PDB file of C-alpha atoms and ligand atoms in Angstrom:
ATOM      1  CA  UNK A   1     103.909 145.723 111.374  1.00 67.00           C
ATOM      2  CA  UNK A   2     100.515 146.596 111.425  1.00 80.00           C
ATOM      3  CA  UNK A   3      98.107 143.879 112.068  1.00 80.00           C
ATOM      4  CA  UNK A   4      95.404 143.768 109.321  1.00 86.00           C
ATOM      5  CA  UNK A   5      92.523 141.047 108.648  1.00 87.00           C
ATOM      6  CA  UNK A   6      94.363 140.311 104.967  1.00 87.00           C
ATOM      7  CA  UNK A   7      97.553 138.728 107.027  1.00 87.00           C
ATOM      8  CA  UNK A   8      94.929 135.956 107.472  1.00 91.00           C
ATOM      9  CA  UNK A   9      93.975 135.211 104.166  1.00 94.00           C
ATOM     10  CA  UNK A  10      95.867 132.489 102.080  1.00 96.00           C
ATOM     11  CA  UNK A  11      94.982 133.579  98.681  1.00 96.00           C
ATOM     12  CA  UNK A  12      97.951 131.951  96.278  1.00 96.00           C
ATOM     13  CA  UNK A  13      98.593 129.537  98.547  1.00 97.00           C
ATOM     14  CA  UNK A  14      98.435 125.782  97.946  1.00 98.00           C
ATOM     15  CA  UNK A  15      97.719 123.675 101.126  1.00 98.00           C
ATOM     16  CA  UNK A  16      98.252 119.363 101.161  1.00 98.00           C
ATOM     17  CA  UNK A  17      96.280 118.568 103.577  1.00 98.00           C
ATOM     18  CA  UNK A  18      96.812 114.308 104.421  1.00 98.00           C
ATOM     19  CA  UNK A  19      93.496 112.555 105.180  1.00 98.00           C
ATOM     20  CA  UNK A  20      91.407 115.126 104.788  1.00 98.00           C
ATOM     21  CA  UNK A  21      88.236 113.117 103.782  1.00 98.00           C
ATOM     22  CA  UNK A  22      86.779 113.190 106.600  1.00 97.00           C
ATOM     23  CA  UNK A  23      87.045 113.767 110.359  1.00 97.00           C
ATOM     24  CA  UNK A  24      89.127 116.311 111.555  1.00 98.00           C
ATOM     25  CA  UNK A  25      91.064 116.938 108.527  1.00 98.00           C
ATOM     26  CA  UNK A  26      87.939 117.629 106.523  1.00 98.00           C
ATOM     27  CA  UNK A  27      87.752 120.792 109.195  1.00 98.00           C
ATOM     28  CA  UNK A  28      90.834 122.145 108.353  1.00 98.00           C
ATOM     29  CA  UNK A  29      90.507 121.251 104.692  1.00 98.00           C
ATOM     30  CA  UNK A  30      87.363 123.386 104.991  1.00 98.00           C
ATOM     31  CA  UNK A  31      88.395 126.569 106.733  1.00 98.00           C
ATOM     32  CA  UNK A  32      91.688 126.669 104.567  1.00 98.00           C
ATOM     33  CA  UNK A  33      89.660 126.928 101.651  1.00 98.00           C
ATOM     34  CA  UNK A  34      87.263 129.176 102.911  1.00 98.00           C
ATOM     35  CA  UNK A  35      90.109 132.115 103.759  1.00 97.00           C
ATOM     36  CA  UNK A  36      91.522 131.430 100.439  1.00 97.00           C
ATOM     37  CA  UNK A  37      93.953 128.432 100.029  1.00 98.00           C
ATOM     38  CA  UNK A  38      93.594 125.822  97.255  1.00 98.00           C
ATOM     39  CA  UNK A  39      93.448 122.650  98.905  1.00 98.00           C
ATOM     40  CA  UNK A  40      94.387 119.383  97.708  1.00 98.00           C
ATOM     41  CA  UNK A  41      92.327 117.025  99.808  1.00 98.00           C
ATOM     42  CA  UNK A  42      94.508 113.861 100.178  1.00 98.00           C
ATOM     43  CA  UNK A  43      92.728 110.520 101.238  1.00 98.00           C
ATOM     44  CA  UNK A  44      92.711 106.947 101.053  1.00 98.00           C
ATOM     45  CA  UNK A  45      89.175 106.380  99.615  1.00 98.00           C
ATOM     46  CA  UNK A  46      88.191 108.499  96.124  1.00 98.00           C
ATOM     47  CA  UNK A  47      84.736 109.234  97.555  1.00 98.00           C
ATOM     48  CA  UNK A  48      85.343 111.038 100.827  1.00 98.00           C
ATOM     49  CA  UNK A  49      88.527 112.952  99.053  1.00 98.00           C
ATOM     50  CA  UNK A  50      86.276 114.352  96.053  1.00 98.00           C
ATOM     51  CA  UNK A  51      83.172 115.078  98.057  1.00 98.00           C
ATOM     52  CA  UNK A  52      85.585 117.448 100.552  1.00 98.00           C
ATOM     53  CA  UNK A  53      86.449 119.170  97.653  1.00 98.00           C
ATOM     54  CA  UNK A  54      83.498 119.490  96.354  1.00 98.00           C
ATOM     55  CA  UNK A  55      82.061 120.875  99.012  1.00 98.00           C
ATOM     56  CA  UNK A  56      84.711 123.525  99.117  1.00 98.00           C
ATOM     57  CA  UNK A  57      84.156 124.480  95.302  1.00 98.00           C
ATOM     58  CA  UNK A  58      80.808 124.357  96.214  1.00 98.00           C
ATOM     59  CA  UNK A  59      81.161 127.096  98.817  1.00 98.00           C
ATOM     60  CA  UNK A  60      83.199 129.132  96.226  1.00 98.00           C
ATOM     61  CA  UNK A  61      87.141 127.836  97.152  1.00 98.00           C
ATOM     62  CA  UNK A  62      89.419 126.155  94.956  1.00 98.00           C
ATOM     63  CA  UNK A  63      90.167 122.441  95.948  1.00 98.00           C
ATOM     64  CA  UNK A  64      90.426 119.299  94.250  1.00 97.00           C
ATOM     65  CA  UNK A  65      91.385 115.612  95.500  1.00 98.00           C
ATOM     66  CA  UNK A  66      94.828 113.595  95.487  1.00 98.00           C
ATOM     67  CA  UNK A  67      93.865 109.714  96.657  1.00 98.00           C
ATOM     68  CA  UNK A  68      97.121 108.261  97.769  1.00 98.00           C
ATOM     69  CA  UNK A  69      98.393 106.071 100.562  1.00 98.00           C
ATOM     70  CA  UNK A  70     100.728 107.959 102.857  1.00 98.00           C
ATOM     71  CA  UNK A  71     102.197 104.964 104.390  1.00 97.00           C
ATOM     72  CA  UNK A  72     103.453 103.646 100.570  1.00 98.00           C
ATOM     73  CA  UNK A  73     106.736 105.490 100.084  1.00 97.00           C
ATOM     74  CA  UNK A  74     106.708 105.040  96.080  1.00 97.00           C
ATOM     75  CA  UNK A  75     102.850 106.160  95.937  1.00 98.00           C
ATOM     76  CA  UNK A  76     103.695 109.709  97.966  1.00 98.00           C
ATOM     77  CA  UNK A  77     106.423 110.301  95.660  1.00 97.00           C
ATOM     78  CA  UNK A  78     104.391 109.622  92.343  1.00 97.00           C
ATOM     79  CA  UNK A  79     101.399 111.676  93.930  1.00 97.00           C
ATOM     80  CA  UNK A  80     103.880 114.509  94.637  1.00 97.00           C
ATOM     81  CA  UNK A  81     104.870 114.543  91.365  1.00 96.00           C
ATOM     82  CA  UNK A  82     101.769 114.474  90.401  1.00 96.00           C
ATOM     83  CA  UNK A  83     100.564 117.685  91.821  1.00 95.00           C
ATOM     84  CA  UNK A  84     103.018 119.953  89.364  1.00 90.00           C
ATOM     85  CA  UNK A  85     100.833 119.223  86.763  1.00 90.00           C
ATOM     86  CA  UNK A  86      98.226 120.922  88.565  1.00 91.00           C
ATOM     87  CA  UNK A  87     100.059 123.552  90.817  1.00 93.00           C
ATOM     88  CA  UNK A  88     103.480 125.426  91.217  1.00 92.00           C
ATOM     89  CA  UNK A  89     104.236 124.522  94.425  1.00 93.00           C
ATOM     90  CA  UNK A  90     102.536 122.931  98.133  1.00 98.00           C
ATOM     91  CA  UNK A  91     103.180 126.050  99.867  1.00 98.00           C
ATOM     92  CA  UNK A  92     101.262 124.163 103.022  1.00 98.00           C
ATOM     93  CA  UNK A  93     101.740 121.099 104.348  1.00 98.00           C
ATOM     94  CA  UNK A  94      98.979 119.738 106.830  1.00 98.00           C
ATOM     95  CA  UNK A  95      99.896 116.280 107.823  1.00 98.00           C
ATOM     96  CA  UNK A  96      96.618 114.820 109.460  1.00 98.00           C
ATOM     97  CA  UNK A  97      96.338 111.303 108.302  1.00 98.00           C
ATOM     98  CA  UNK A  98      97.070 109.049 111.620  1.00 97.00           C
ATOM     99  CA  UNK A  99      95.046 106.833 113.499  1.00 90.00           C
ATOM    100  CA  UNK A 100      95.220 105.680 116.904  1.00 83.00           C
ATOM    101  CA  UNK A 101      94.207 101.569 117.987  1.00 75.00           C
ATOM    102  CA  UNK A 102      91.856 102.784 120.448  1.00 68.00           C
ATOM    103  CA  UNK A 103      90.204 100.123 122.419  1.00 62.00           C
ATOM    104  CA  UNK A 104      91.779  97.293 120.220  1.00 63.00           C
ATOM    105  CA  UNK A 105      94.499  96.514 123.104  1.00 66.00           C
ATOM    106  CA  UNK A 106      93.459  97.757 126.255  1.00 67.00           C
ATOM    107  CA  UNK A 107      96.569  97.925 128.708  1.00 66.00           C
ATOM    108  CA  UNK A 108      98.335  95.404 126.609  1.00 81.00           C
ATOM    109  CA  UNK A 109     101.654  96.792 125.716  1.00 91.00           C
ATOM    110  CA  UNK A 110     103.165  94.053 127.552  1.00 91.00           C
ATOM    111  CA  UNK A 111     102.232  91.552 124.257  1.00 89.00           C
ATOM    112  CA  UNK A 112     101.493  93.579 121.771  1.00 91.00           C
ATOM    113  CA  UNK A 113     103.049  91.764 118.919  1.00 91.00           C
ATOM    114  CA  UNK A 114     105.282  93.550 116.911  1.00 93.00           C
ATOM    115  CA  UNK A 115     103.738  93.913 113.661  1.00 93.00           C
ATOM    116  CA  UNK A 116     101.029  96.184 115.189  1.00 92.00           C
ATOM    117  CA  UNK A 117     103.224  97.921 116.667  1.00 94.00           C
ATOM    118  CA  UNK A 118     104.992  98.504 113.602  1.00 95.00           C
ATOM    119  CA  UNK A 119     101.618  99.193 111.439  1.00 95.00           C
ATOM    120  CA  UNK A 120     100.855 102.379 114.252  1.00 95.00           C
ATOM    121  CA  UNK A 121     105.040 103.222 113.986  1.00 97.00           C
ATOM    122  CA  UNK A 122     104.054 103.537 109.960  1.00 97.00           C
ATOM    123  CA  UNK A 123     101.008 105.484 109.834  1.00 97.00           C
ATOM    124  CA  UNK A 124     101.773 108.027 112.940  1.00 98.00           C
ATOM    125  CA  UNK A 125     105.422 108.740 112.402  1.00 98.00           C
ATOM    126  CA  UNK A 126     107.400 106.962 109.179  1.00 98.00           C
ATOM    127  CA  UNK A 127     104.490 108.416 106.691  1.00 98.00           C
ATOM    128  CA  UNK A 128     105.315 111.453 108.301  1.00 98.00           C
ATOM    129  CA  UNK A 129     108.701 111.268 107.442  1.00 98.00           C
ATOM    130  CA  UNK A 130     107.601 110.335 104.193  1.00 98.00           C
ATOM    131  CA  UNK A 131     105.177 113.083 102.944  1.00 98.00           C
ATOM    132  CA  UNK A 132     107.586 115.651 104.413  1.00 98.00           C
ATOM    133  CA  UNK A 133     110.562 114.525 102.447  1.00 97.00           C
ATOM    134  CA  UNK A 134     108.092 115.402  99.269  1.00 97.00           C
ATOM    135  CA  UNK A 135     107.034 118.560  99.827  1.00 97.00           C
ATOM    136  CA  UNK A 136     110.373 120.508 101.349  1.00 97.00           C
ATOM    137  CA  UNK A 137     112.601 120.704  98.884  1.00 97.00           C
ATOM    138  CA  UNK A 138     109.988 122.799  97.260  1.00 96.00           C
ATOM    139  CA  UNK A 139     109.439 124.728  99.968  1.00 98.00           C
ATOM    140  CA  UNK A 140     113.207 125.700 100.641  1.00 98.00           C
ATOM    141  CA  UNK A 141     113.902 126.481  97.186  1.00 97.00           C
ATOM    142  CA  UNK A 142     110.323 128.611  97.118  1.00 97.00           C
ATOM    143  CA  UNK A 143     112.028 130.226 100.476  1.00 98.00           C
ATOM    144  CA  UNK A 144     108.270 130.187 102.100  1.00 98.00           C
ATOM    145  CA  UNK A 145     106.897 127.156 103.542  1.00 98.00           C
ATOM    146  CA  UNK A 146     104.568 125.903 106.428  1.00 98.00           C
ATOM    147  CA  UNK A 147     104.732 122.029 107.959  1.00 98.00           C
ATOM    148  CA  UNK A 148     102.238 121.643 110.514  1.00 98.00           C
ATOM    149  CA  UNK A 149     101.804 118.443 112.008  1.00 98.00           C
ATOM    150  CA  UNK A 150      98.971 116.918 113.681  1.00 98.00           C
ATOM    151  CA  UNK A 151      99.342 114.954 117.086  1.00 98.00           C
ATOM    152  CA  UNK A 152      97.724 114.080 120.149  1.00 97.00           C
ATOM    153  CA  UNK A 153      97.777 114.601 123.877  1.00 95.00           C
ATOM    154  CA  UNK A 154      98.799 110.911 123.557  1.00 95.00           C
ATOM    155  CA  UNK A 155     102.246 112.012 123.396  1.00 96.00           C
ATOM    156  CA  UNK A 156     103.080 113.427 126.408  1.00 95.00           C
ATOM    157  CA  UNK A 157     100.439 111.723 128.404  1.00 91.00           C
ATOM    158  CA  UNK A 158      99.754 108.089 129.812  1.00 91.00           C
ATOM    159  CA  UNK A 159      96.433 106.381 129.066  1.00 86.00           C
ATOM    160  CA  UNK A 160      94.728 103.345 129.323  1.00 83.00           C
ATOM    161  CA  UNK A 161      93.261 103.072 126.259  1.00 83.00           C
ATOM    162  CA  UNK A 162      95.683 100.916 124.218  1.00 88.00           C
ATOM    163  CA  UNK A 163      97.542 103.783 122.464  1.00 92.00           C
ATOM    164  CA  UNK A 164     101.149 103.522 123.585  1.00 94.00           C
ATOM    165  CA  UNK A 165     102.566 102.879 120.443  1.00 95.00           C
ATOM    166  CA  UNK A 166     100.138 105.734 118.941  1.00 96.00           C
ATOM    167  CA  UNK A 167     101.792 107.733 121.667  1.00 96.00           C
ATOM    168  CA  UNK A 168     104.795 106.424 120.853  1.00 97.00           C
ATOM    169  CA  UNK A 169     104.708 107.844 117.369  1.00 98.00           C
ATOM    170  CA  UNK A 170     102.990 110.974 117.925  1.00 98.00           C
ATOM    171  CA  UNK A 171     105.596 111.812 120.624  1.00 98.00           C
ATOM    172  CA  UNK A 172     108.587 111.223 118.056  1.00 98.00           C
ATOM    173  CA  UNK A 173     106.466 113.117 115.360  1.00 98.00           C
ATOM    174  CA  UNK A 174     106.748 116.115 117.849  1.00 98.00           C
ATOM    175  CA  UNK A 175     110.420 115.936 117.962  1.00 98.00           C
ATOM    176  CA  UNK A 176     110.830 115.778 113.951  1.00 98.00           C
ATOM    177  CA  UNK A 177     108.947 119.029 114.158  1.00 98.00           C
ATOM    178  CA  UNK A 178     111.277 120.574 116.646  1.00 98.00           C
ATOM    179  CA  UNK A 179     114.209 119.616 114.487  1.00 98.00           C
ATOM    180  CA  UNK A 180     112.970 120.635 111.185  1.00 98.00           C
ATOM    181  CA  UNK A 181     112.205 124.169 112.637  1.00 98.00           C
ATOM    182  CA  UNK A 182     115.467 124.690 113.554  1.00 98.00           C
ATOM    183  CA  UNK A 183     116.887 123.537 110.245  1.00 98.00           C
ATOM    184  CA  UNK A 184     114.592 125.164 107.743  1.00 98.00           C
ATOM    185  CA  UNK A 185     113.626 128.187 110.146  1.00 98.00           C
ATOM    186  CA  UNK A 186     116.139 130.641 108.419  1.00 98.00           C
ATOM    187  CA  UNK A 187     115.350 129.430 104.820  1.00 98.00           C
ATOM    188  CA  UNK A 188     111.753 130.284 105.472  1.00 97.00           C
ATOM    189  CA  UNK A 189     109.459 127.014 106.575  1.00 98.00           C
ATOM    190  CA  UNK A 190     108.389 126.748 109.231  1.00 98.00           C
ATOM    191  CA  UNK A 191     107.398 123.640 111.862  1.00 98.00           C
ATOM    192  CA  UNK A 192     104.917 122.851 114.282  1.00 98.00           C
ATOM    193  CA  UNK A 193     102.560 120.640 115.765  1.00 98.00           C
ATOM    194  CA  UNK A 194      99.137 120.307 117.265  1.00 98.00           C
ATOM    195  CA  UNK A 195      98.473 117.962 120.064  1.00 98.00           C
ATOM    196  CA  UNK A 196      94.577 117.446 120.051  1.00 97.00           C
ATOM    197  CA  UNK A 197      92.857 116.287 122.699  1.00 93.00           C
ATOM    198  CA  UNK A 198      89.878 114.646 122.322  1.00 90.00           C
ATOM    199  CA  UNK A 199      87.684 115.417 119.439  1.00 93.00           C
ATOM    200  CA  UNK A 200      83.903 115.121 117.830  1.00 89.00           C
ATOM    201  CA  UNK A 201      83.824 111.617 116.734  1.00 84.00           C
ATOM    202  CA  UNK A 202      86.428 109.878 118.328  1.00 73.00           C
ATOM    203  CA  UNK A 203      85.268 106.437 119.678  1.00 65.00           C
ATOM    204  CA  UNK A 204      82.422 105.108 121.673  1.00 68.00           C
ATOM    205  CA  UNK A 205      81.441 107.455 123.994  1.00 65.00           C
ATOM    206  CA  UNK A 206      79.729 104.900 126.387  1.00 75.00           C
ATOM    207  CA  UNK A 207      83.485 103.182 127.105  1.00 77.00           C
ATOM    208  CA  UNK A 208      83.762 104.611 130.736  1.00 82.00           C
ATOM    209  CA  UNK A 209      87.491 105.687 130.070  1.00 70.00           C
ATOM    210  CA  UNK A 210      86.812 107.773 127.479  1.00 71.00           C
ATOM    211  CA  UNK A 211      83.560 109.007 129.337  1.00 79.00           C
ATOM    212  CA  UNK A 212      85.978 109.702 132.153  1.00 79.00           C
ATOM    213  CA  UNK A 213      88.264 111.820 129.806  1.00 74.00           C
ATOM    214  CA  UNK A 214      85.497 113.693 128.705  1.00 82.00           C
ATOM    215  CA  UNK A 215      84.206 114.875 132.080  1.00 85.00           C
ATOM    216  CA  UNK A 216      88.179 115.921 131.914  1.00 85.00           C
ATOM    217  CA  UNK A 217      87.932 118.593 129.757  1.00 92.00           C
ATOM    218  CA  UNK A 218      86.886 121.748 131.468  1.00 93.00           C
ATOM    219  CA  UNK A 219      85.271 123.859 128.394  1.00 93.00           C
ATOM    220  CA  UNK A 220      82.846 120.638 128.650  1.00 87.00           C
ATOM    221  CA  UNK A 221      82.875 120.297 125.192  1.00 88.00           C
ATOM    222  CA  UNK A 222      85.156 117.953 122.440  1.00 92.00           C
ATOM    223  CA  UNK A 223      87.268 119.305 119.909  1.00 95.00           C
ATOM    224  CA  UNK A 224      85.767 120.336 116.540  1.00 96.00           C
ATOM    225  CA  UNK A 225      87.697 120.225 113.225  1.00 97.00           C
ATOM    226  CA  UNK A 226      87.166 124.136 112.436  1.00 97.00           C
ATOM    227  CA  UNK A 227      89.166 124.706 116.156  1.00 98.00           C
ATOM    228  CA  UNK A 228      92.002 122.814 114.668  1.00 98.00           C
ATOM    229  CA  UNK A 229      91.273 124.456 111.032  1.00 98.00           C
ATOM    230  CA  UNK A 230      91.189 127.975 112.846  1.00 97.00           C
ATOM    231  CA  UNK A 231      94.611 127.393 114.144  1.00 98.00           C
ATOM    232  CA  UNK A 232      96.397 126.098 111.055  1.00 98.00           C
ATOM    233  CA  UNK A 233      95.569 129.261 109.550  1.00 98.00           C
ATOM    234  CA  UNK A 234      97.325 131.684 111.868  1.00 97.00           C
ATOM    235  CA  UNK A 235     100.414 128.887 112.108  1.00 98.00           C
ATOM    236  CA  UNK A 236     100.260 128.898 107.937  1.00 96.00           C
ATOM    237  CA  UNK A 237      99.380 132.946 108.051  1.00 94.00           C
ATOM    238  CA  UNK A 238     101.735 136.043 107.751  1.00 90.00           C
ATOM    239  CA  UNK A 239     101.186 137.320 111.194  1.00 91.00           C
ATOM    240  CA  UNK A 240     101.798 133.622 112.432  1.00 95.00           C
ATOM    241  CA  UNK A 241     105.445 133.580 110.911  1.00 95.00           C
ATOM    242  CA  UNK A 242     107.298 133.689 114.232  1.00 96.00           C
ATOM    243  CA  UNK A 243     106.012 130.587 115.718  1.00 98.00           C
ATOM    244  CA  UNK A 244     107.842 127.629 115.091  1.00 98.00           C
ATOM    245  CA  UNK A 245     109.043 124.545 116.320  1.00 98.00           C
ATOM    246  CA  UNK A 246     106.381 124.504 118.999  1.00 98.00           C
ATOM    247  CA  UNK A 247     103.704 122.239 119.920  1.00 98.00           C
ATOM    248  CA  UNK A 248     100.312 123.660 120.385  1.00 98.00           C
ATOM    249  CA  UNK A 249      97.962 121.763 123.006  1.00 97.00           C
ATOM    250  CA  UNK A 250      94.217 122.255 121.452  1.00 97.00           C
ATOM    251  CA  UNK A 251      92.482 120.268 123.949  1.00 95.00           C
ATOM    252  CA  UNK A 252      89.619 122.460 126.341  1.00 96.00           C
ATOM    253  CA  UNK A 253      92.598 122.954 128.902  1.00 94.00           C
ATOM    254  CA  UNK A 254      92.555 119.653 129.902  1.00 89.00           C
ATOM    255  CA  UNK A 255      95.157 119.282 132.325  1.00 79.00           C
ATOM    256  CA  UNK A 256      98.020 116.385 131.739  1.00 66.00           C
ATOM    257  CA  UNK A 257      98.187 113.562 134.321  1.00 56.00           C
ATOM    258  CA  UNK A 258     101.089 110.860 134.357  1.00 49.00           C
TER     259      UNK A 258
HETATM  260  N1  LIG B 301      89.754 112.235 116.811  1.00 53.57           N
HETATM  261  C1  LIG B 301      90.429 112.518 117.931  1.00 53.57           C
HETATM  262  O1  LIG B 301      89.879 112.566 119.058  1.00 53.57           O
HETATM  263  C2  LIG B 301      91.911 112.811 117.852  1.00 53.57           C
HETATM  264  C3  LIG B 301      92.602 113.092 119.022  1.00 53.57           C
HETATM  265  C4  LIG B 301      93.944 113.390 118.965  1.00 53.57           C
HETATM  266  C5  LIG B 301      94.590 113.387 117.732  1.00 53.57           C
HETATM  267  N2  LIG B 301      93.912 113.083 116.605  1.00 53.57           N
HETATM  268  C6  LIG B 301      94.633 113.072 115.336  1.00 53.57           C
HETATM  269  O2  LIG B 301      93.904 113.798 114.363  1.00 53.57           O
HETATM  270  C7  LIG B 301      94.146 113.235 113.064  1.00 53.57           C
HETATM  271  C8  LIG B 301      92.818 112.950 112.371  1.00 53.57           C
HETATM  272  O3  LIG B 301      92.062 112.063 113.180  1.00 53.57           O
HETATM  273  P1  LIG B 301      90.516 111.784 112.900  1.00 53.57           P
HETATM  274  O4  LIG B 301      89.922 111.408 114.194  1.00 53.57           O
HETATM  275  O5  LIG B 301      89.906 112.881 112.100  1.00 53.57           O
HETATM  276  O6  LIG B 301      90.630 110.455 112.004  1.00 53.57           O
HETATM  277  P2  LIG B 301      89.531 109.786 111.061  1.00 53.57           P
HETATM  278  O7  LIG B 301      89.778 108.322 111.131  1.00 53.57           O
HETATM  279  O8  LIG B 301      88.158 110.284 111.335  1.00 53.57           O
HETATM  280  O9  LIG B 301      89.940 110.311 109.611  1.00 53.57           O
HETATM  281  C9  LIG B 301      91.203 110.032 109.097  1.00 53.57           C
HETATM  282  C10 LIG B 301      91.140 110.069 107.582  1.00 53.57           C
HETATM  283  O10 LIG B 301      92.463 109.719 107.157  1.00 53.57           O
HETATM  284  C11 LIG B 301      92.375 108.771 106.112  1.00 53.57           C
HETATM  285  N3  LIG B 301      93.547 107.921 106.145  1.00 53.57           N
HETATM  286  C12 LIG B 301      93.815 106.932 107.036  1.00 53.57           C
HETATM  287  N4  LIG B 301      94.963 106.324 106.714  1.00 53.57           N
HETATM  288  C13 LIG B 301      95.431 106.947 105.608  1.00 53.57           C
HETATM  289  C14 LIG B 301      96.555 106.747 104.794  1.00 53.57           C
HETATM  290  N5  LIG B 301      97.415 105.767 105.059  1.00 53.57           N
HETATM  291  N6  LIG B 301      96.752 107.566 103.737  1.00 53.57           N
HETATM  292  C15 LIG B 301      95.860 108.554 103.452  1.00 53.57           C
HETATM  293  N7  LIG B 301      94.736 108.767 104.186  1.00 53.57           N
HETATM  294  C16 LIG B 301      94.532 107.968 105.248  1.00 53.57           C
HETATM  295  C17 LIG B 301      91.113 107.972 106.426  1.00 53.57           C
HETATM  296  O11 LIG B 301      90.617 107.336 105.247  1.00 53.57           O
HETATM  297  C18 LIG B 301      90.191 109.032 106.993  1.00 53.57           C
HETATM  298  O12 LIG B 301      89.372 109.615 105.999  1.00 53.57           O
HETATM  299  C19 LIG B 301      95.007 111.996 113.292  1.00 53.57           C
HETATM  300  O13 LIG B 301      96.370 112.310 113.082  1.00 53.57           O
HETATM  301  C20 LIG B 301      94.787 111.666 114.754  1.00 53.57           C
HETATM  302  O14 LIG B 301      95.873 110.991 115.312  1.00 53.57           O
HETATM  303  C21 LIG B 301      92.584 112.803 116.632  1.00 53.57           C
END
């Protein structure tokens, strides 16, 4: 095949992209609309979903909001619905939405009580399970599909930040991903992940653990939301169709401890 610059455009596609109304999501949102994709910026709050895609209109794409909880099973499914109204298929699923208790429980797995446990189980894995379900069957029966998940170093890594059940999840999202490639692979979707590491935004930068795991990452520098956006659109491009069921470490090179 010869390699040419169109491979990377995603003109006729459609691309979900799960709280995209800010923060890194509002990255990828972005640079999928700027190489072509009409995005459907998903968020909890009306505001930050409608002034992503404005912004994208505004810079000549083709976007427009969905406000929906992705932890409320009945509310994905209507939403999902929803969309057909407005376009033939989500050829591109970006599941972003997921949010990690930083700081809240420092070191305290030992009591966390179970319903936060259960609220971080929710957001960072069962919504995930959730939004998926919606989107594949039209991807299958469309024969041309992309899930790309996003997750976090915090899967594969200990930290002492209070995010073990975050971890938890994020880890268990990664192996959904691994499964789901090797089921839908030969029917034309494919899977994978992104474990960021630490990005723009995240946190108070004067805690000293997270000032230690910046001094971590040796291309000195945190993760933006175009890196993650820049990414997404080789996994969701033509010349990107052989990866799958892989998880993609976008952190500076930091390297993994315990
Ligand atoms: N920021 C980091 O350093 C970092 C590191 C590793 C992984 N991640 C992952 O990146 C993703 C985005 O993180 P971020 O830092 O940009 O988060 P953020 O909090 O800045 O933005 C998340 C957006 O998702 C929306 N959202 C939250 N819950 C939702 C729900 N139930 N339904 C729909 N929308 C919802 C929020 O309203 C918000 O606009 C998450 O999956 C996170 O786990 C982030």
């Amino acid at each position: 095949m010869d390699l040419s610059v169109e491979q990377f455009r995603l003109d006729g596609r459609t691309a979900l992209v799960t709280g995209s109304g800010r923060g890194v999501g509002e990255g990828i949102a972005r640079v999928l609309g700027a190489c072509g994709a009409t995005v459907i910026v998903n968020d909890l709050h009306a505001d930050r979903a409608q002034s992503v895609a404005d912004a994208i209109i505004g810079s000549g794409g083709s976007a427009f909001s969905s406000v929906f909880d992705v932890t409320d099973a009945a509310a994905v499914e209507q939403a999902i619905t929803a969309l057909a109204d407005d376009v033939a298929s989500v050829d591109i699923l970006v599941h972003n939405a997921g949010i990690p208790d930083i700081g809240a429980r420092p070191n305290q797995f030992v009591d966390m009580p179970e319903a936060d446990w259960q609220r971080q189980i929710d957001l960072n894995l069962s919504a995930m399970m959730r939004v998926v379900q919606a989107v594949l069957p039209g991807q299958l029966a469309n024969e041309w599909g992309r899930i790309i998940q996003i997750s976090s170093g915090a899967s594969t890594r200990g930290l002492s930040i209070g995010v073990s059940a975050y971890g938890a999840a994020k880890a268990g999202s990664e192996a959904l991903i691994r499964h789901l490639s090797v089921e839908c692979g030969s029917r034309g979707v494919t899977a994978n992940a992104l474990a960021l590491g630490m990005m723009e935004g995240l946190g108070d930068v004067d805690d000293p653990a997270l000032e230690r795991m910046i001094r971590q990452i040796p291309i000195g520098r945190l993760g933006r939301g175009a890196d993650v956006g820049a990414a997404i659109l080789w996994l969701c491009s033509e010349a990107g169709g052989l990866v799958n069921g892989q998880v993609i470490h976008l952190n500076g090179g930091t390297v993994f401890g315990r």
